[in-house]
């Protein structure tokens, strides 16, 4: 019993949620074995709103410019948000996690569905800060009804998520019904043994009577959890109702919720089918429109993509829709799963398991990017990555890079320990995932991610660093998510200029730009790269999922609006104004949403500056994200590229070699990327080096003394 392993405990009086906030933060220092309760200051609440804003603030206070990810002062911060936990509107259960990333060395933010953030808030906390390191593996338990927190020595040998979380849920639940009141944060041995660790956040699926998971997956969050020797964080709270947030104007929540639910039920099956296949529906669209990453982003479509496409997942997913909502009241129900999947490899070979997903990113990453166009391989990799606590995006993008290195002779069987890492070799891919989790063989190298693999190959194998930098799909140290961006300048900027690294949750403009041609000029692209990242940032401040924003649209959205205006989905923006006012009592406009986000977005950019990042050079992206690196890539779409050279550059192609054309196109496209950065920096109120100006800082009220000190130090170095 865990009670026999008690190391420390803390009694508290749970703060009552009022208008979406508790105004309290729980701070736990494992090194000092102490708890603290912090009051959120009125200015922090006013300027940074909640969620990611709070996390960035407390992380800033905790770390120094020289702090490394595995230093004790680094924190793992779990944030809620004022709208988090309401049940009247779809998508209101998001957790937001902040820390200094093992991959990037700077502030990293993640979002994840599930019940954790809502249960944490109703237990009395707007955020949970965990600092320091334990001397042994521990399990942290927060009982929000009793007002009790315990830290227990872990009695389990197996720390991998799927069985550990089942044991913990059984242990802490008083009965079957109580399992729905529990959420567990866990990682696994893969997180412990690599830099690609994720956090699994659980919820209980009443229909399946099984534990389900959502992931805070990018930048190594799970690696930090295990470095602090935390095996799991468990929260329990009973008594959730539609009034748990004590909303100021509940009638506004009802009005917004009813309007959205009506649209979802009437239109989702016509538009994106989120209730049928979730984000996996994207794969067909990406393949059709040449946005799908194939063979380490060399190509952008493939005829075999049908084998991992939407119809495959429609057939494979168990359509138990009420169980596919990762928070109470979400009618989008996009969290699909495959039941009774029989594993063929690894320590659980022969066992039948539930596989959560795959999401689009996993299907595209393991499937097309690594050339394994086999649904069973995607599911096997999906399960084990979650079980071990490693990021399917980071893993698949890294393995795709390694496969291209293998096919180019940079690495061979001698270096990989007999792994034949050709594109499409599913056996080698799955074995490498198991090796990453165990930190064995070539897995020790692969588990460090693309940036460190590039460095290792250059230093140990005399590989050409220029070629590795061209094909190694990382920026700021984080692996690219799964979109081929050669023909979308706006998405290139969305990846490169993103604060934490190339993850689509900050900016996803590839459809607006490449497919619909809604933002043709630099000014249009800069405006889109101003508005849309800020609108997406707002979800992370208040505790919302972005999917109900534009993965379902009103039937008359494109009749009443066009271009960029239609992409904003104005009716849904109005919904968000209603629900923010409904919870907090504070009336806001669409412009206020952007201002709230702009303050936090710029604060995070300045956080990067504090940590030695955050300027133009850090926004550079590998050329493969911009254009064709090799002659083979060029020839795969030669007519398209020839026409672009002739029409946009005035370059005669008829008598030129492929090598000459690759060089000419590269010069043009690299210049276009820098011109885009110029336009974006200007629109965002940044200087020519990508740093917020003093005018911008003051306008957004983020002129805290510690922020101005960092900004002034940057000015002094110029």
XYZ file of C-alpha atoms in Angstrom:
718
model
C 0.000 0.000 0.000
C 1.218 3.504 -0.829
C 0.295 4.675 2.651
C 3.158 2.535 3.966
C 5.566 4.563 1.818
C 4.630 8.095 2.990
C 7.527 10.567 2.805
C 5.779 13.902 3.413
C 2.277 15.344 3.614
C 0.515 18.701 3.625
C -2.932 19.727 4.801
C -4.668 22.732 3.245
C -8.044 24.397 3.033
C -9.080 24.187 -0.644
C -9.625 27.645 -2.081
C -13.078 28.142 -3.505
C -13.204 28.724 -7.237
C -14.755 32.118 -7.948
C -15.487 33.267 -11.487
C -13.046 30.703 -12.880
C -10.091 31.399 -10.584
C -8.853 30.265 -7.179
C -6.032 32.861 -7.149
C -3.816 30.261 -5.470
C -0.729 28.388 -6.689
C 0.695 25.300 -5.021
C 4.500 25.177 -4.901
C 6.227 21.889 -4.055
C 10.012 21.709 -3.706
C 11.131 18.090 -3.669
C 14.735 18.875 -2.725
C 13.742 20.918 0.311
C 10.722 18.756 1.072
C 8.490 21.770 1.506
C 5.109 23.048 0.342
C 4.103 26.685 -0.159
C 0.872 28.402 -1.085
C 1.315 31.450 -3.327
C -1.240 34.169 -3.968
C -1.536 35.269 -7.586
C -0.869 39.001 -7.704
C -3.569 41.236 -9.229
C -1.134 42.555 -11.865
C -0.091 39.071 -13.004
C -3.761 38.126 -13.255
C -4.611 41.277 -15.184
C -1.701 41.171 -17.634
C -1.094 37.433 -18.117
C -4.723 36.187 -17.752
C -4.061 32.589 -16.623
C -2.906 29.226 -17.973
C 0.289 29.561 -20.000
C 0.643 33.157 -18.856
C 0.834 32.085 -15.220
C 3.198 29.237 -16.059
C 5.623 31.524 -17.866
C 5.562 33.997 -14.991
C 6.367 31.481 -12.271
C 8.947 29.729 -14.437
C 10.662 33.076 -15.082
C 10.897 33.669 -11.348
C 12.345 30.201 -10.752
C 15.155 30.031 -13.300
C 18.273 31.987 -14.198
C 19.702 32.537 -17.701
C 22.204 29.752 -17.083
C 19.644 27.251 -15.738
C 19.719 23.920 -17.561
C 16.764 21.619 -17.950
C 18.113 19.117 -15.412
C 19.074 21.665 -12.772
C 17.007 21.402 -9.582
C 15.628 24.945 -9.965
C 13.935 24.073 -13.254
C 10.231 23.655 -12.666
C 7.444 21.578 -14.107
C 4.331 23.755 -13.921
C 0.762 22.582 -14.543
C -1.729 25.362 -15.299
C -5.491 25.552 -15.602
C -7.185 28.759 -16.820
C -10.452 30.546 -16.000
C -12.583 28.716 -18.579
C -11.017 25.325 -17.889
C -13.525 22.955 -16.303
C -16.792 24.338 -17.626
C -19.071 21.618 -18.985
C -21.453 23.714 -21.102
C -19.080 24.276 -24.041
C -17.047 21.742 -26.008
C -13.292 21.562 -25.452
C -12.885 23.078 -21.998
C -10.646 20.586 -20.208
C -7.156 21.545 -21.375
C -4.058 21.375 -19.180
C -1.030 23.526 -19.955
C 2.460 22.488 -18.911
C 5.553 24.727 -18.760
C 9.241 24.005 -18.183
C 12.740 24.589 -19.518
C 13.026 22.078 -22.340
C 15.742 19.403 -22.589
C 15.653 19.867 -26.356
C 15.614 23.653 -26.724
C 17.060 24.938 -23.452
C 14.369 27.558 -23.165
C 10.749 27.929 -22.052
C 8.569 25.162 -23.453
C 4.775 24.995 -23.326
C 2.484 22.057 -23.980
C -1.249 21.511 -23.928
C -3.117 18.287 -23.300
C -6.705 17.172 -22.909
C -8.033 14.931 -20.188
C -9.285 15.695 -16.694
C -6.106 16.728 -14.869
C -6.303 20.527 -15.064
C -9.986 20.707 -14.186
C -9.593 18.411 -11.178
C -6.532 20.388 -10.095
C -8.423 23.664 -10.195
C -11.435 22.353 -8.322
C -8.976 21.012 -5.747
C -8.079 24.643 -5.098
C -5.234 25.532 -7.456
C -4.812 27.718 -10.532
C -1.387 26.137 -11.000
C 0.962 23.546 -9.557
C 4.719 24.264 -9.471
C 7.068 21.360 -8.898
C 10.709 22.251 -8.272
C 13.774 20.410 -7.020
C 14.545 16.699 -7.229
C 13.544 13.790 -5.081
C 16.131 11.383 -3.714
C 13.984 8.428 -4.778
C 11.100 7.683 -7.141
C 7.907 9.240 -5.767
C 4.191 9.468 -6.385
C 2.456 12.754 -5.565
C -1.227 12.599 -4.609
C -3.572 15.585 -4.318
C -6.945 14.926 -2.693
C -9.015 17.990 -3.487
C -11.941 17.059 -1.284
C -9.935 16.324 1.850
C -7.440 19.115 1.253
C -4.508 16.752 1.572
C -1.315 16.274 -0.439
C 1.046 13.364 0.042
C 4.380 12.391 -1.434
C 4.953 8.650 -1.334
C 7.892 6.430 -2.154
C 7.006 4.441 -5.298
C 6.601 0.698 -4.602
C 6.309 -0.262 -8.297
C 9.146 -1.489 -10.489
C 7.354 -0.836 -13.786
C 6.942 2.917 -14.333
C 5.549 2.693 -17.877
C 2.233 4.432 -18.240
C -0.410 1.951 -19.250
C -0.123 -0.487 -16.356
C 1.160 1.959 -13.752
C -1.787 4.322 -14.223
C -4.250 1.447 -14.048
C -2.739 0.394 -10.701
C -2.800 3.935 -9.334
C -6.377 4.542 -10.431
C -7.455 1.287 -8.790
C -5.560 2.205 -5.635
C -6.942 5.710 -5.161
C -10.523 5.111 -6.357
C -12.954 4.070 -3.633
C -15.189 2.297 -6.151
C -15.751 1.935 -9.884
C -17.662 5.205 -10.126
C -14.875 7.084 -8.356
C -12.387 6.260 -11.123
C -13.860 9.090 -13.181
C -12.807 11.526 -10.441
C -9.117 10.672 -10.821
C -6.486 11.827 -13.282
C -2.868 10.687 -13.351
C 0.170 12.330 -14.943
C 2.826 9.766 -15.851
C 5.684 9.127 -18.258
C 7.773 5.932 -18.426
C 11.189 4.450 -19.059
C 11.448 6.071 -22.490
C 11.069 9.493 -20.899
C 13.724 8.565 -18.359
C 16.165 7.344 -21.011
C 15.779 9.942 -23.779
C 15.194 13.659 -24.328
C 11.896 12.958 -26.106
C 9.786 12.265 -23.018
C 6.083 13.025 -22.866
C 3.503 13.299 -20.122
C 0.430 11.074 -20.334
C -2.603 12.679 -18.702
C -5.344 10.179 -17.980
C -9.088 10.108 -17.847
C -11.492 7.252 -17.226
C -13.625 6.095 -20.139
C -16.908 4.974 -18.554
C -18.108 3.215 -21.710
C -14.996 1.085 -22.114
C -14.347 0.921 -18.355
C -10.744 1.672 -19.218
C -8.093 4.320 -18.701
C -7.513 6.670 -21.638
C -4.740 9.195 -22.244
C -3.883 12.553 -23.717
C -0.318 13.765 -24.095
C 1.712 16.863 -23.281
C 4.206 15.721 -25.834
C 6.684 18.241 -27.166
C 10.086 19.325 -25.949
C 10.760 16.647 -23.338
C 8.232 17.317 -20.563
C 8.212 13.662 -19.511
C 12.001 13.649 -19.376
C 11.823 16.425 -16.769
C 9.229 14.521 -14.731
C 11.513 11.501 -14.518
C 14.631 13.591 -13.935
C 12.892 14.909 -10.825
C 12.239 11.263 -9.976
C 8.499 11.700 -10.111
C 6.772 8.540 -11.276
C 3.261 10.021 -11.247
C 1.144 12.924 -10.036
C -2.386 11.912 -9.092
C -5.285 14.266 -8.429
C -8.752 13.293 -7.184
C -11.778 15.530 -6.883
C -15.442 14.561 -6.532
C -18.430 16.770 -7.113
C -17.969 18.437 -10.505
C -21.024 20.261 -11.786
C -21.833 22.884 -14.366
C -21.507 25.425 -11.587
C -18.090 24.342 -10.261
C -16.393 27.402 -11.758
C -18.917 29.672 -10.007
C -19.512 31.539 -13.284
C -20.612 35.152 -13.148
C -23.186 34.848 -15.950
C -24.097 31.187 -16.554
C -26.719 32.150 -19.113
C -23.932 33.189 -21.524
C -22.302 29.771 -21.202
C -25.590 28.106 -21.999
C -26.201 30.332 -25.016
C -22.742 29.740 -26.505
C -22.778 26.019 -25.735
C -26.169 25.387 -27.294
C -25.181 27.222 -30.469
C -21.951 25.254 -30.895
C -23.475 21.877 -30.030
C -26.181 22.387 -32.634
C -23.507 23.046 -35.279
C -21.447 20.010 -34.284
C -24.368 17.612 -34.425
C -25.618 18.950 -37.745
C -22.381 19.621 -39.607
C -19.390 17.690 -38.286
C -20.059 14.604 -40.412
C -20.189 16.852 -43.500
C -17.154 18.991 -42.705
C -14.266 17.189 -40.961
C -15.715 14.104 -39.297
C -14.017 14.779 -35.978
C -16.592 12.588 -34.219
C -15.717 9.775 -36.638
C -11.928 9.841 -37.061
C -10.648 12.935 -35.235
C -7.518 14.591 -36.566
C -6.675 11.481 -38.633
C -9.134 12.878 -41.201
C -6.392 15.329 -42.193
C -4.191 12.717 -43.806
C -6.176 12.457 -47.020
C -6.260 16.253 -47.409
C -2.533 16.599 -46.778
C -1.757 13.917 -49.349
C -4.078 15.400 -51.971
C -2.662 18.896 -51.608
C 1.033 17.971 -51.416
C 1.453 18.790 -47.723
C 2.103 15.267 -46.416
C 5.683 14.552 -45.250
C 7.111 11.579 -47.113
C 10.578 10.048 -46.563
C 11.885 12.705 -44.179
C 9.945 15.529 -45.848
C 11.632 14.910 -49.224
C 8.282 14.535 -50.947
C 4.752 15.698 -50.207
C 2.417 12.927 -51.364
C 2.491 9.188 -51.982
C 0.094 6.696 -53.613
C 0.430 4.322 -50.633
C -0.955 6.957 -48.271
C -4.388 5.431 -48.820
C -3.252 2.552 -46.587
C -3.059 4.925 -43.605
C -5.818 7.284 -44.712
C -9.144 8.334 -43.269
C -11.170 5.298 -44.366
C -8.685 2.956 -42.695
C -9.164 4.673 -39.340
C -12.907 4.899 -39.822
C -12.889 1.112 -40.098
C -10.442 0.560 -37.241
C -11.670 2.985 -34.574
C -14.172 1.626 -32.080
C -17.016 4.064 -32.486
C -18.106 4.345 -28.863
C -18.591 8.049 -29.146
C -19.667 9.018 -25.611
C -16.385 7.544 -24.388
C -14.393 9.592 -26.874
C -14.838 12.899 -25.047
C -11.688 13.736 -23.096
C -13.620 16.206 -20.943
C -17.210 16.355 -19.684
C -19.611 18.010 -22.096
C -17.391 18.002 -25.187
C -19.568 16.990 -28.120
C -16.750 16.988 -30.664
C -15.682 13.583 -29.236
C -12.498 13.347 -31.272
C -10.435 11.128 -28.910
C -10.770 7.860 -30.775
C -9.140 4.523 -30.035
C -8.613 1.027 -31.376
C -9.720 -1.688 -28.955
C -8.195 -5.148 -28.567
C -5.132 -4.438 -30.673
C -2.725 -7.387 -30.442
C 0.892 -6.322 -30.084
C 3.491 -8.091 -32.206
C 6.748 -6.797 -30.695
C 8.362 -5.679 -27.476
C 7.833 -6.674 -23.851
C 4.045 -6.950 -24.258
C 4.117 -9.083 -27.400
C 0.893 -11.072 -27.774
C -1.166 -8.939 -25.412
C -4.317 -7.098 -26.488
C -4.393 -3.404 -25.618
C -6.307 -0.205 -26.270
C -4.439 2.189 -28.550
C -5.359 5.839 -28.066
C -5.322 7.193 -31.592
C -3.577 7.539 -33.869
C -3.844 11.273 -34.320
C -2.870 12.685 -37.708
C 0.645 13.499 -36.493
C 1.404 9.892 -35.559
C -0.085 8.413 -38.725
C 1.839 10.873 -40.902
C 5.060 10.625 -38.879
C 5.370 6.857 -38.494
C 3.457 6.156 -41.702
C 4.436 8.410 -44.587
C 7.462 10.216 -43.139
C 9.209 6.943 -42.265
C 7.687 5.161 -45.253
C 5.769 2.560 -43.204
C 2.399 2.660 -44.951
C 0.890 0.025 -42.679
C -1.857 0.774 -40.169
C -0.722 -2.008 -37.815
C 2.791 -0.568 -37.671
C 1.398 2.895 -36.928
C -0.729 1.473 -34.105
C 2.109 -0.591 -32.641
C 4.432 2.424 -32.616
C 1.652 4.630 -31.263
C 0.993 2.313 -28.339
C 4.596 1.793 -27.340
C 5.517 5.474 -27.596
C 2.654 6.307 -25.232
C 3.446 3.381 -22.951
C 7.142 4.285 -22.715
C 6.380 8.002 -22.474
C 8.055 9.258 -25.672
C 6.843 11.716 -28.279
C 5.510 10.178 -31.496
C 6.342 13.390 -33.401
C 9.887 13.674 -32.073
C 10.472 9.946 -32.508
C 9.131 9.706 -36.061
C 10.858 12.873 -37.300
C 14.120 11.680 -35.760
C 13.824 8.186 -37.238
C 12.926 9.614 -40.658
C 16.108 11.704 -40.495
C 18.128 8.634 -39.488
C 16.631 6.654 -42.359
C 17.738 9.262 -44.862
C 21.189 9.312 -43.270
C 21.289 5.520 -43.628
C 20.280 5.627 -47.282
C 22.985 8.241 -47.922
C 25.702 6.147 -46.290
C 26.238 8.500 -43.339
C 25.376 5.644 -41.010
C 25.395 1.911 -41.724
C 24.675 -1.378 -39.977
C 27.967 -1.234 -38.146
C 26.983 2.093 -36.609
C 23.331 1.187 -35.996
C 24.022 -2.177 -34.379
C 22.743 -4.139 -37.398
C 19.542 -2.123 -37.749
C 18.648 -1.799 -41.431
C 17.208 1.710 -41.327
C 15.948 1.985 -44.873
C 12.698 3.857 -45.378
C 9.782 1.508 -44.873
C 11.588 -1.058 -42.722
C 8.957 -1.431 -40.012
C 10.872 -4.077 -38.060
C 13.875 -1.786 -37.683
C 11.679 1.190 -36.784
C 9.868 -0.684 -34.005
C 13.091 -2.186 -32.665
C 14.635 1.287 -32.542
C 11.662 2.559 -30.511
C 12.248 -0.225 -27.982
C 15.970 0.585 -27.908
C 15.236 4.280 -27.303
C 13.055 3.312 -24.356
C 15.760 1.075 -22.894
C 18.661 3.420 -23.802
C 20.324 0.488 -25.520
C 22.363 0.229 -28.700
C 21.689 2.853 -31.354
C 18.660 3.942 -29.314
C 20.993 5.895 -27.005
C 21.872 8.166 -29.912
C 18.431 8.282 -31.541
C 16.772 9.216 -28.242
C 18.671 12.503 -28.166
C 16.686 13.914 -31.087
C 17.662 15.382 -34.453
C 19.866 18.272 -33.313
C 22.148 16.119 -31.187
C 22.225 13.363 -33.817
C 23.498 15.905 -36.344
C 26.228 16.973 -33.974
C 27.192 13.371 -33.182
C 27.388 12.341 -36.842
C 29.517 15.366 -37.666
C 31.932 14.768 -34.798
C 32.156 10.970 -34.964
C 31.434 10.047 -38.588
C 32.828 13.140 -40.393
C 29.423 13.748 -41.958
C 28.880 16.970 -43.947
C 27.285 19.386 -41.445
C 25.751 21.504 -44.211
C 23.858 18.533 -45.648
C 22.750 17.392 -42.187
C 21.481 20.882 -41.388
C 19.559 20.944 -44.663
C 17.761 17.640 -44.033
C 17.597 17.550 -40.224
C 14.069 18.770 -39.563
C 14.475 20.674 -36.319
C 14.377 24.326 -35.292
C 15.480 25.652 -31.905
C 16.264 22.004 -31.084
C 12.697 20.714 -31.483
C 11.676 18.329 -34.270
C 9.162 19.544 -36.863
C 5.622 18.286 -36.649
C 4.252 16.474 -39.680
C 3.581 18.959 -42.471
C 5.518 19.412 -45.688
C 5.959 23.169 -46.056
C 7.944 23.674 -49.265
C 5.004 25.379 -50.990
C 3.736 27.360 -47.986
C 5.889 30.326 -47.061
C 3.443 31.280 -44.317
C 3.720 27.864 -42.657
C 7.492 28.059 -42.917
C 7.265 31.265 -40.895
C 4.726 29.687 -38.583
C 7.253 26.990 -37.738
C 10.416 29.087 -37.675
C 9.181 32.102 -35.742
C 7.191 30.046 -33.203
C 8.392 30.705 -29.669
C 8.970 27.125 -28.537
C 9.927 25.529 -31.842
C 8.250 24.089 -34.959
C 4.982 22.825 -33.546
C 1.704 23.508 -35.343
C -0.256 24.390 -32.187
C 1.078 27.954 -32.432
C 0.456 28.511 -36.108
C -1.252 26.346 -38.738
C -1.594 28.363 -41.926
C -0.762 25.766 -44.535
C -4.336 25.412 -45.801
C -5.004 29.166 -45.919
C -1.733 29.752 -47.724
C -1.009 26.775 -49.963
C -4.424 25.305 -50.670
C -6.827 28.259 -50.567
C -4.395 31.062 -51.515
C -6.117 33.397 -49.048
C -2.926 35.245 -48.032
C -0.960 35.883 -51.258
C 1.216 38.898 -50.313
C 3.903 39.359 -47.683
C 1.597 41.767 -45.883
C -1.235 39.218 -45.918
C 1.064 36.519 -44.586
C 2.437 38.830 -41.898
C -1.079 39.732 -40.804
C -2.031 36.059 -40.625
C 1.174 35.333 -38.669
C 0.177 38.096 -36.283
C -3.465 37.174 -35.716
C -3.640 33.392 -35.815
C -0.745 32.560 -33.471
C -2.203 35.046 -31.006
C -5.684 33.603 -31.266
C -4.291 30.123 -30.683
C -2.261 31.450 -27.749
C -5.502 32.573 -26.100
C -6.713 29.003 -25.794
C -3.643 28.223 -23.689
C -4.399 31.141 -21.362
C -7.939 30.132 -20.510
C -7.903 26.314 -20.712
C -9.521 25.597 -24.078
C -9.019 23.141 -26.925
C -8.642 24.776 -30.332
C -10.508 22.095 -32.303
C -14.046 23.416 -31.694
C -12.896 26.801 -33.058
C -12.330 25.977 -36.724
C -12.617 22.209 -37.153
C -16.340 22.837 -37.128
C -17.801 25.948 -38.760
C -21.282 27.490 -38.990
C -23.050 26.550 -42.203
C -23.096 30.160 -43.406
C -19.531 31.035 -42.357
C -18.141 31.204 -45.895
C -21.331 32.821 -47.201
C -21.063 35.724 -44.784
C -17.269 36.021 -44.722
C -14.380 35.439 -47.096
C -10.612 35.063 -47.038
C -8.913 35.696 -43.725
C -12.176 36.846 -42.147
C -13.784 33.466 -42.832
C -10.761 31.659 -41.392
C -11.260 33.492 -38.099
C -14.776 31.976 -37.795
C -16.323 35.174 -36.345
C -19.343 33.439 -34.809
C -17.060 31.235 -32.744
C -14.963 34.223 -31.719
C -18.206 35.703 -30.423
C -18.807 32.449 -28.517
C -15.436 32.854 -26.803
C -16.246 36.412 -25.810
C -19.492 35.138 -24.306
C -17.938 32.288 -22.349
C -15.084 34.437 -21.020
C -17.596 37.011 -19.805
C -19.894 34.239 -18.642
C -17.235 32.782 -16.364
C -15.241 35.832 -15.243
C -17.884 38.549 -15.479
C -15.425 40.618 -17.525
C -16.835 41.719 -20.863
C -14.274 41.413 -23.657
C -14.202 41.955 -27.397
C -12.467 40.057 -30.178
C -9.740 42.699 -30.033
C -9.309 42.135 -26.299
C -8.674 38.428 -26.919
C -5.768 39.349 -29.172
C -4.379 41.865 -26.666
C -4.496 39.318 -23.851
C -2.598 36.869 -26.005
C -0.162 39.436 -27.358
C 1.060 40.206 -23.846
C 1.828 36.555 -23.124
C 3.247 35.814 -26.575
C 5.698 38.721 -26.317
C 6.538 37.809 -22.727
C 7.498 34.329 -23.945
C 9.629 35.809 -26.735
C 11.462 37.855 -24.094
C 11.786 34.723 -21.931
C 13.692 33.177 -24.843
C 15.885 36.277 -24.892
C 16.580 35.805 -21.187
C 17.728 32.240 -21.864
C 20.058 33.309 -24.695
C 17.640 32.755 -27.598
C 14.826 34.715 -29.230
C 16.436 36.519 -32.162
C 16.430 36.184 -35.943
C 19.175 33.553 -36.029
C 17.041 31.279 -33.866
C 14.175 31.539 -36.362
C 16.255 29.880 -39.103
C 14.775 26.646 -40.416
C 16.357 23.763 -42.356
C 16.272 24.324 -46.079
C 14.176 21.208 -46.654
C 11.291 23.092 -45.004
C 11.790 25.804 -47.636
C 12.613 23.965 -50.845
C 14.142 20.893 -52.507
C 17.583 20.021 -51.140
C 18.508 17.383 -53.701
C 18.167 16.958 -57.441
C 15.885 13.992 -56.800
C 13.494 16.194 -54.844
C 13.567 18.845 -57.544
C 12.820 16.351 -60.292
C 9.861 14.938 -58.349
C 8.033 18.204 -59.089
C 10.211 19.555 -61.883
C 7.455 21.203 -63.880
C 6.228 23.130 -60.827
C 9.705 24.289 -59.870
C 10.679 25.184 -63.429
C 7.570 27.331 -63.784
C 8.318 29.101 -60.501
C 11.874 29.882 -61.594
C 10.679 31.210 -64.922
C 7.699 33.216 -63.641
C 8.907 34.456 -60.238
C 12.653 34.706 -60.749
C 12.922 35.244 -64.489
C 15.370 32.369 -64.678
C 15.590 30.441 -67.960
C 15.499 26.728 -67.143
C 15.555 25.064 -70.548
C 19.346 24.805 -70.796
C 20.161 24.399 -67.103
C 21.135 21.281 -65.184
C 19.081 20.110 -62.234
C 21.930 21.129 -59.933
C 21.911 24.670 -61.321
C 18.152 24.906 -60.964
C 18.259 23.655 -57.355
C 20.802 26.381 -56.544
C 18.813 29.144 -58.255
C 15.569 28.146 -56.568
C 17.315 27.985 -53.212
C 18.661 31.519 -53.503
C 15.187 32.809 -54.316
C 13.363 30.911 -51.585
C 15.850 31.700 -48.839
C 15.498 35.381 -49.678
C 11.710 35.054 -49.577
C 11.906 33.567 -46.074
C 13.990 36.475 -44.798
C 11.608 38.973 -46.393
C 8.747 37.199 -44.648
C 10.576 37.479 -41.311
C 11.019 41.211 -41.950
C 7.296 41.646 -42.543
C 6.283 39.528 -39.550
C 8.679 41.251 -37.152
C 7.389 44.651 -38.223
C 3.734 43.627 -37.818
C 4.376 42.168 -34.377
C 6.108 45.297 -33.111
C 9.574 43.744 -32.985
C 12.906 45.154 -34.133
C 14.774 43.903 -37.192
C 16.354 41.161 -35.081
C 13.010 39.797 -33.886
C 13.001 41.329 -30.388
C 9.940 43.218 -29.046
C 10.518 46.963 -28.982
C 10.241 48.988 -25.786
C 7.082 50.583 -27.179
C 5.518 47.150 -27.640
C 6.552 46.029 -24.156
C 4.985 49.083 -22.538
C 1.841 48.938 -24.665
C 1.218 45.365 -23.504
C 1.975 46.196 -19.845
C 4.660 43.524 -19.594
C 7.200 46.135 -18.507
C 7.943 44.275 -15.285
C 11.360 45.290 -13.857
C 12.867 41.862 -14.547
C 11.659 41.998 -18.157
C 13.080 45.464 -18.734
C 16.400 44.306 -17.272
C 16.631 41.510 -19.879
C 15.599 43.852 -22.686
C 18.159 46.476 -21.640
C 20.934 43.878 -21.438
C 20.117 42.909 -25.035
C 20.278 46.564 -26.097
C 23.653 46.994 -24.433
C 25.078 44.076 -26.443
C 23.888 45.375 -29.813
